Coordinates of C-alpha atoms in Angstrom, one line a residue:
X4 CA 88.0 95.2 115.9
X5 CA 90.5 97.7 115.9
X6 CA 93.1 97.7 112.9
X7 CA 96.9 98.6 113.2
X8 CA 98.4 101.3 111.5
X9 CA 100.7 98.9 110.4
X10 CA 97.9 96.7 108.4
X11 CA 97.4 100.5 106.5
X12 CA 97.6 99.7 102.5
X13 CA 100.2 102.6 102.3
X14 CA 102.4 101.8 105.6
X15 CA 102.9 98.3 103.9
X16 CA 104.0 98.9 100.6
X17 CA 106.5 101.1 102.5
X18 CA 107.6 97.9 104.7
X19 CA 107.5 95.8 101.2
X20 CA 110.0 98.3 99.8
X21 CA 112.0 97.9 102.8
X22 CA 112.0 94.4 103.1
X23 CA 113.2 94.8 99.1
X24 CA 116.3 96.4 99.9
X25 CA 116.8 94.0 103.2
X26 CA 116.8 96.9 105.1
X27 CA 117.4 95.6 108.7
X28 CA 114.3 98.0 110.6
X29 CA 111.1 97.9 110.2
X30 CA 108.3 99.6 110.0
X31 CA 107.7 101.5 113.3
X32 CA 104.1 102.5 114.8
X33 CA 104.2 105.2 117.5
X34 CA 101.6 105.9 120.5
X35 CA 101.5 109.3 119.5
X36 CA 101.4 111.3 115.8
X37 CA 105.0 112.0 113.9
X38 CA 102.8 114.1 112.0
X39 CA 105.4 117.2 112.6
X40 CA 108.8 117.1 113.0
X41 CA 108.8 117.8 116.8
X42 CA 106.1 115.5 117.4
X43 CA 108.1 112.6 115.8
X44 CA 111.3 113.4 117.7
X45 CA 108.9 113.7 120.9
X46 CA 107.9 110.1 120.3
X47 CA 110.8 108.7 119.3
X48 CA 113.1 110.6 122.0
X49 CA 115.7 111.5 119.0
X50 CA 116.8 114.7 118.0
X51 CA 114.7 116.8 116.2
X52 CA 117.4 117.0 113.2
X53 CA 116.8 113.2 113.1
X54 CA 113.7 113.6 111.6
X55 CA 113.6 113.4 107.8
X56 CA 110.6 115.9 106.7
X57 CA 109.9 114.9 102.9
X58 CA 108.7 118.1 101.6
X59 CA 106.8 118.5 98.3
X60 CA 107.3 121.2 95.9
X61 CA 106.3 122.1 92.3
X62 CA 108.9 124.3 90.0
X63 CA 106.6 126.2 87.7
X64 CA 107.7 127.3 83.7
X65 CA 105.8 128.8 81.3
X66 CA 105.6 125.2 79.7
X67 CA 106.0 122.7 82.9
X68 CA 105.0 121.7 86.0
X69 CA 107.6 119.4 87.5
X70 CA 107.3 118.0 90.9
X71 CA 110.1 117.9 93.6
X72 CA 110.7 115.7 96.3
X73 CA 113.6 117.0 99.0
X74 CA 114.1 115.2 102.4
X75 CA 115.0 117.6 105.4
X76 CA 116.6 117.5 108.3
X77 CA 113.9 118.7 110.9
X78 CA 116.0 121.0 112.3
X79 CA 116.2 122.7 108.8
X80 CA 114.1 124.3 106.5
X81 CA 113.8 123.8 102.8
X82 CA 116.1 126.4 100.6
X83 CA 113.4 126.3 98.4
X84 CA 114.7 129.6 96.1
X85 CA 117.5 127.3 94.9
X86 CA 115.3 124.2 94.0
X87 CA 115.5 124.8 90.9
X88 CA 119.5 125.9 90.8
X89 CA 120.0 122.2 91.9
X90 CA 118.3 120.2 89.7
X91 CA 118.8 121.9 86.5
X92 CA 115.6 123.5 85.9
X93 CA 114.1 127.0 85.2
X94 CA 110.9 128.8 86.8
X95 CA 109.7 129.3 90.3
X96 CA 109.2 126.9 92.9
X97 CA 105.8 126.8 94.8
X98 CA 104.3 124.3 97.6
X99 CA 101.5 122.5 97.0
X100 CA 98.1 122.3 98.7
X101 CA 97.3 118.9 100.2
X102 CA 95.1 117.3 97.8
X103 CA 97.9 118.3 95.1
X104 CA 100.5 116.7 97.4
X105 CA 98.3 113.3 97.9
X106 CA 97.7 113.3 93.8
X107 CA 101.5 113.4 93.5
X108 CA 102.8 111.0 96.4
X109 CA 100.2 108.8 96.6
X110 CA 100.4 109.8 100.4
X111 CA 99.0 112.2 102.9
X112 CA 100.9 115.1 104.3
X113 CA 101.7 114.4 107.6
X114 CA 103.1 110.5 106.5
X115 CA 104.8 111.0 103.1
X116 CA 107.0 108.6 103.1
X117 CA 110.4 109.3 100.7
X118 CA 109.8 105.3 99.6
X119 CA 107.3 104.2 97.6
X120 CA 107.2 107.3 95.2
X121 CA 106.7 107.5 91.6
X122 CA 109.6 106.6 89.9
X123 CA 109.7 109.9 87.8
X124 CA 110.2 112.0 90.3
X125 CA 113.1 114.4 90.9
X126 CA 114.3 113.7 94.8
X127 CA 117.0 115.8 96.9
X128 CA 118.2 114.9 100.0
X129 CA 120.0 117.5 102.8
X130 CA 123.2 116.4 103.3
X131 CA 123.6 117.6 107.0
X132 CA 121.3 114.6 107.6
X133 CA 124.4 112.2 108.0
X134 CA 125.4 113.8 111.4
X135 CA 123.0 111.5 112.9
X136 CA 123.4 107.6 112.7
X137 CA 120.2 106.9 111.8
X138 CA 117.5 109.4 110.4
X139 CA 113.3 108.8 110.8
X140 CA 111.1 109.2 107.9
X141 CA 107.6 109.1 107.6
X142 CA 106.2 105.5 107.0
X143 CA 102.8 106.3 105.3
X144 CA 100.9 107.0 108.0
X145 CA 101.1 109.9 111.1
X146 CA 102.0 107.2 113.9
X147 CA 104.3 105.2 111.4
X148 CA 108.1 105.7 110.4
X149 CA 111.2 103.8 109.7
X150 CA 114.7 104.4 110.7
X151 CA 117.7 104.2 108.4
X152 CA 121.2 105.7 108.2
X153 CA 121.4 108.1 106.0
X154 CA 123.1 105.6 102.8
X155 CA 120.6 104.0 103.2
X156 CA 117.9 106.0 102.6
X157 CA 120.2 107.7 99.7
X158 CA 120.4 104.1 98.3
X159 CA 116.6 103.4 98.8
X160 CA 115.5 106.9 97.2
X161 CA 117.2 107.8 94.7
X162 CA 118.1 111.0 96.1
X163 CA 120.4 113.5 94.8
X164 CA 122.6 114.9 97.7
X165 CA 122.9 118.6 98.3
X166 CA 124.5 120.4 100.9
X167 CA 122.2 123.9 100.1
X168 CA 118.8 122.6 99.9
X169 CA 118.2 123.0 103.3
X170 CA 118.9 126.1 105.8
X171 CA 119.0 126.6 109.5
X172 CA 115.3 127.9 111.2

């Protein structure tokens, strides 16, 4: 018996959280892997800037560790030198290896959702994201996301907004 993605433990508490807000779309499995930006847009025959990468970083101190969350368009990348400057905080930011990145999110790289994270956690989202209509995130899984405008996944999140998180490629 083969199992949908869909029946995953992780893609459904992301469809719980959704159906918490009342958020009209649901959870969304693809034929092919959204594990990259380009693959997602591929499958879902949107623009690549459409595609929400959720992008884990860690700003280190001398005293603290402090994990950040920031949601990319993915036609961008990450401006991750002012991470810090954004959120208030001193010391130098630095990505995380995968298993560091699972003990964080809960989630794999390639499906890290932006719902469904620990609530402590700092979030930024790229404001050049609300060009599109709707933007695709990452669902939990590699063939899973969910579409939302991009209130809405400001709403859902959390997220601060910032026009310099993210830079052109």
């Amino acid at each position: 018996m083969i199992i949908s993605n869909l029946d995953k433990k992780l893609v459904k508490k992301v469809s719980i959280i959704l159906d918490k807000f009342n958020h009209p779309n649901k959870v969304k499995e693809l034929d092919s892997t959204a594990r990259s930006a380009i693959d997602a847009a591929k499958s879902l025959n949107v623009p690549v800037g459409s595609i929400v990468k959720t992008l884990i970083f860690i700003v280190k101190s001398e005293d603290k560790n402090t994990p950040i969350v920031t949601l990319v368009a993915g036609d961008k990348k990450c401006n991750i030198g002012l991470i810090p400057g954004i959120l208030n905080l001193k010391g130098v930011t630095v990505r995380p290896d995968a298993k560091t990145v699972k003990n964080i999110t809960g989630y794999s790289i390639g499906g890290v959702s932006p719902l469904g994270l620990p609530d402590k956690l700092n979030i930024v989202i790229d404001t050049s994201l609300k060009r599109f209509d709707k933007v695709w995130s990452a669902a939990g899984h590699t063939h899973c996301v969910f579409g939302a405008s991009y209130s809405e996944l400001v709403n859902m999140t959390g997220a601060e907004e910032s026009d310099q998180i993210a830079i052109n490629l």
